[in-house]
XYZ file of C-alpha atoms in Angstrom:
264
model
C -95.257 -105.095 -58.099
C -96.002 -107.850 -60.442
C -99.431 -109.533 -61.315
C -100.017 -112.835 -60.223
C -101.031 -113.447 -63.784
C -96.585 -112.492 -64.755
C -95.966 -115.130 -61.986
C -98.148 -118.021 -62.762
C -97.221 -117.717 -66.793
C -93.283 -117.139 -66.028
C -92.467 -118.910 -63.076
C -95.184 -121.537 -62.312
C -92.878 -124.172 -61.408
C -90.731 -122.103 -58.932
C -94.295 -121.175 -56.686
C -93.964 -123.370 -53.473
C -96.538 -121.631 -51.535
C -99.437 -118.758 -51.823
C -100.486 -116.177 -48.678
C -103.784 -114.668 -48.370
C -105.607 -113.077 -45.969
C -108.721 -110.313 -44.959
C -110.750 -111.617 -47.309
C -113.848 -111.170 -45.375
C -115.796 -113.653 -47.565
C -119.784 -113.884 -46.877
C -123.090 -114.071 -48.430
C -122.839 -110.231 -48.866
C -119.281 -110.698 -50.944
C -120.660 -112.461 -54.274
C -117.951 -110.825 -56.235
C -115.360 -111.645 -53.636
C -116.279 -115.107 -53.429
C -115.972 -116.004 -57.059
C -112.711 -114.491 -57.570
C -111.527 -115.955 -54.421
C -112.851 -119.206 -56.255
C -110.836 -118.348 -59.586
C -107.966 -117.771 -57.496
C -108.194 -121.539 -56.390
C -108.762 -122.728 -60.007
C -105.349 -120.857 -60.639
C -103.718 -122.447 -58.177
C -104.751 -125.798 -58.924
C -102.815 -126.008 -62.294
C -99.809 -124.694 -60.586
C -97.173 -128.164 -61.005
C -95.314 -128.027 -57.482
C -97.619 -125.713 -55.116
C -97.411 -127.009 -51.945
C -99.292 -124.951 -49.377
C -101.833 -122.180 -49.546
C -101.864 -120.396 -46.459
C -105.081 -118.127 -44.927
C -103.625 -116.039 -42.544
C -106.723 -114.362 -40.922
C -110.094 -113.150 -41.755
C -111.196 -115.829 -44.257
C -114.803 -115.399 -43.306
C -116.076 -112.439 -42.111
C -117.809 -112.276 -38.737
C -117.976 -116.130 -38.647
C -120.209 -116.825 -35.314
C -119.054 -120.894 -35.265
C -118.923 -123.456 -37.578
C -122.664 -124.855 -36.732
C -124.047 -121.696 -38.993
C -123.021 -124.313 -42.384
C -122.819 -127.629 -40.466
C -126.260 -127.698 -38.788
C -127.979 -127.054 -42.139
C -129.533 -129.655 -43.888
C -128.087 -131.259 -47.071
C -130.466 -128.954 -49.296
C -129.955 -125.799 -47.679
C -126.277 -126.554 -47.617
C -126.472 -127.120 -51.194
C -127.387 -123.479 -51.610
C -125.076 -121.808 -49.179
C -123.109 -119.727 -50.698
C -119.732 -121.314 -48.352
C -120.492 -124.484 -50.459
C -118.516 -123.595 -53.615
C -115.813 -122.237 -52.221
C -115.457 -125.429 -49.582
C -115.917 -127.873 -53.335
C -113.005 -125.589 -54.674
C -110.407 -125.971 -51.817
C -110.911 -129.564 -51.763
C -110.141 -129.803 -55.349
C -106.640 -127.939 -54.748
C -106.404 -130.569 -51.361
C -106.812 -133.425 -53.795
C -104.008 -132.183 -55.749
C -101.469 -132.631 -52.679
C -101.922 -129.439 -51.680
C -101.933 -128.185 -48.026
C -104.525 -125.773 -46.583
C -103.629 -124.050 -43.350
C -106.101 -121.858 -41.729
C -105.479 -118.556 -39.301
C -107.571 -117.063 -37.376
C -108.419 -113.310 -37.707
C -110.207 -110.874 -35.563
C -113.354 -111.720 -37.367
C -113.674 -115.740 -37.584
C -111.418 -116.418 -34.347
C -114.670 -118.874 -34.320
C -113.766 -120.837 -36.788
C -112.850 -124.574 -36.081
C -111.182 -127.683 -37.555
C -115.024 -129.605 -37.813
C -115.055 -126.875 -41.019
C -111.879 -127.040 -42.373
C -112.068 -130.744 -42.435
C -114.522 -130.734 -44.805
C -112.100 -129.421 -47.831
C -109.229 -131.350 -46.042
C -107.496 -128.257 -44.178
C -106.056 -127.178 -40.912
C -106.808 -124.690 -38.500
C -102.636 -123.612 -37.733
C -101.858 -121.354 -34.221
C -99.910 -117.815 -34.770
C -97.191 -117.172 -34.695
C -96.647 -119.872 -37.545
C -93.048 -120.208 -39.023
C -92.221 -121.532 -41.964
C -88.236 -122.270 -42.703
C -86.628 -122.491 -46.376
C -82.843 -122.987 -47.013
C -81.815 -119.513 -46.468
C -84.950 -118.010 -44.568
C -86.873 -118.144 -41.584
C -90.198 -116.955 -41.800
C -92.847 -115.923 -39.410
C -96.827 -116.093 -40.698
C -99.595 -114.275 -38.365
C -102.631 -112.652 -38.988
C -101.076 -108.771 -37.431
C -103.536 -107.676 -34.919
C -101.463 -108.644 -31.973
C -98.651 -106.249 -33.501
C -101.465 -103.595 -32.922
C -100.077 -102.456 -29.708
C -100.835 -99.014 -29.242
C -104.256 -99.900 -29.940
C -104.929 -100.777 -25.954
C -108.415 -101.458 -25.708
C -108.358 -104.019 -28.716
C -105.667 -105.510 -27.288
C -107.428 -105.584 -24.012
C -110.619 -107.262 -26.592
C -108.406 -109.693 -28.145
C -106.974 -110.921 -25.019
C -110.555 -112.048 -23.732
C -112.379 -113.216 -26.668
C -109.578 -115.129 -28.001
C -109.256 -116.737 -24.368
C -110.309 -120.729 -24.972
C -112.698 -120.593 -21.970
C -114.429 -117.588 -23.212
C -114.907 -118.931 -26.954
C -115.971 -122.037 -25.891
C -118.961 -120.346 -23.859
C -119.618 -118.233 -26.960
C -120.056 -121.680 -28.877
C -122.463 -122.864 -26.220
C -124.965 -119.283 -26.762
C -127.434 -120.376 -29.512
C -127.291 -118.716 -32.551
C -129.639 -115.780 -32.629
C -126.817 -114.477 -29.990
C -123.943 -115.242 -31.488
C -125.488 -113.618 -34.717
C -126.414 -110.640 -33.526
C -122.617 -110.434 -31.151
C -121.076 -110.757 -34.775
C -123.125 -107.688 -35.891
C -121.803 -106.039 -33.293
C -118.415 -106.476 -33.314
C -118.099 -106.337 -36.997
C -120.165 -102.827 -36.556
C -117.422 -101.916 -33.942
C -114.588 -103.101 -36.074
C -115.929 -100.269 -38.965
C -116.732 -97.568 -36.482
C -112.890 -97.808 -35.458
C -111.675 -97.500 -38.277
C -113.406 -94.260 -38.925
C -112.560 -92.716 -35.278
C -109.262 -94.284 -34.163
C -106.331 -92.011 -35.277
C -104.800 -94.220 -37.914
C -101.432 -94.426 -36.109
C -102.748 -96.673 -33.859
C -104.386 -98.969 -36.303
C -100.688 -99.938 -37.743
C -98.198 -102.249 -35.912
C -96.320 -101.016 -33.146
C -92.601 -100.956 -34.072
C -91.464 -102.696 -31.158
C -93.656 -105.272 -31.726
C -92.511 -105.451 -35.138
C -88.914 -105.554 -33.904
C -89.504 -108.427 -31.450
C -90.982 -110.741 -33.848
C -88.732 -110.392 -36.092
C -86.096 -111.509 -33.446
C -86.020 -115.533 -34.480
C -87.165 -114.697 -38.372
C -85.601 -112.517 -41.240
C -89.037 -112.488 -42.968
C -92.436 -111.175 -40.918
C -95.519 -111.586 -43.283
C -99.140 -110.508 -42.197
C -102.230 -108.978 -42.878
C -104.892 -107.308 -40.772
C -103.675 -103.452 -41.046
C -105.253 -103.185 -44.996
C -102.057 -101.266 -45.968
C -100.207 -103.485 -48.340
C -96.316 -102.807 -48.776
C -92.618 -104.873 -48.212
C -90.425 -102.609 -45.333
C -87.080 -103.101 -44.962
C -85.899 -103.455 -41.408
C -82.065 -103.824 -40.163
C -81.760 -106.453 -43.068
C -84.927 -108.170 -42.579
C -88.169 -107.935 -44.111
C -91.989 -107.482 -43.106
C -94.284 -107.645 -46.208
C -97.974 -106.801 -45.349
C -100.979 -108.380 -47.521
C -103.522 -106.458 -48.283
C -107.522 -107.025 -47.749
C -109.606 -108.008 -50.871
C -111.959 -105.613 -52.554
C -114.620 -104.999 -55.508
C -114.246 -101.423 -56.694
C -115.243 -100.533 -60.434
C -116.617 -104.127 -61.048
C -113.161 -105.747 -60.459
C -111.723 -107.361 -57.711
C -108.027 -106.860 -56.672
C -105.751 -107.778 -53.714
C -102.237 -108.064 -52.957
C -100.999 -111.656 -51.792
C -97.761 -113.555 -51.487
C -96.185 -115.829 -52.965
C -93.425 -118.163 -52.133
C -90.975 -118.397 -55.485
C -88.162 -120.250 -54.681
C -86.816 -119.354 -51.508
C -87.863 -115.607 -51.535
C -91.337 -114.334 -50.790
C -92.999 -111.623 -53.024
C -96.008 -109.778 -53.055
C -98.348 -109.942 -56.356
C -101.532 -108.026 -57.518
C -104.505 -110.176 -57.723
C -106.970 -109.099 -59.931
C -110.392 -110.092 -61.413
């Protein structure tokens, strides 16, 4: 796998469109923040970029969009959101689109945010068609399917009626139900057998049924499978180990996808 650094120096004309996901950005993430940051900067020099695309878990357990926008212009100032939201407009003032997901831990998040740096919140599945392929975007976790009882979760909390009670709960609720289900989210992970943390083939199979290319996040495991001559690349999540930062993304080059080490 190539660096994005080999991409952006060889090919930086050719890169139509970036994927990211699971980066679980918050005021606990410093490190993560800033390189997501210098990934933007990157991006912005980049002469015929056209989207970037967030496929799920931007912010990590995001409790509604009123956490930044009810702040005051000082505290805002200070948040640590703020540079990041100043960066992405920068790359949306260069023509470039921003299209948001939604993840399993900022299925809260709304368009009155995105707004601000000029992006889109965009429904999954998302397809996106070039000459010679059709390809599906999603964040993963509804190819999770032998996972019942977080499929059972998802199908309530991502329910429109439920979220939009969740937005009415003042904060001090929704803050500590974002505790909790981030807690819950890390506990699985440590006592689910890992087989049922990874998509379900058949799932896999039936959404790739109207695409040759199936590209997600969500499962952490980063890789390109070959299926029946299509293809499923997974991103992977975004981490600081050994004071660097690294994370596998994609990129559009031409009309093929690929998947590139970030690192910082």
């Amino acid at each position: 796998m190539h660096s994005t650094e080999y991409f952006f120096t060889k090919q930086p004309s050719e890169i139509q469109a970036v994927f990211v996901s699971d980066l679980h950005l918050s005021a606990h993430t410093p490190h993560l923040c800033r390189a997501f940051i210098r990934l933007i900067d990157d991006l912005c020099v980049l002469p015929n970029l056209g989207s970037l695309y967030i496929l799920g878990d931007w912010l990590d357990a995001w409790i509604g969009d009123d956490v930044y926008l009810s702040l005051d212009k000082q505290n805002q100032a200070n948040h640590w959101l703020t540079p990041i939201l100043i960066s992405l407009k920068k790359l949306a003032d260069k023509q470039v689109q921003i299209l948001v997901m939604h993840g399993n831990r900022d299925f809260a998040l709304s368009n009155k945010l995105t707004k601000l740096f000029g992006g889109a919140i965009i429904a999954e599945p998302y397809y996106l068609t070039t000459s010679t392929h059709r390809i599906r975007l999603e964040h993963g976790d509804a190819l999770c399917t032998d996972d019942v009882k977080y499929q059972q979760y998802r199908a309530i909390i991502r329910h429109p009626v439920v979220r939009w009670l969740l937005l009415a709960t003042p904060l001090s609720f929704r803050s500590k139900l974002g505790k909790d289900i981030k807690d819950k989210s890390h506990n699985d992970k440590r006592q689910k057998p890992a087989t049922i943390m990874d998509v379900n083939h058949d799932a896999v199979q039936k959404a790739l049924t109207d695409c040759d290319i199936l590209l997600h996040g969500h499962t952490h495991r980063p890789a390109v499978h070959l299926l029946d001559n299509k293809t499923r690349l997974v991103l992977g999540d975004w981490r600081y180990d050994d004071r660097q930062v690294t994370a596998e993304i994609g990129l559009l080059i031409g009309d093929e996808v690929a998947l590139a080490n970030f690192s910082v």
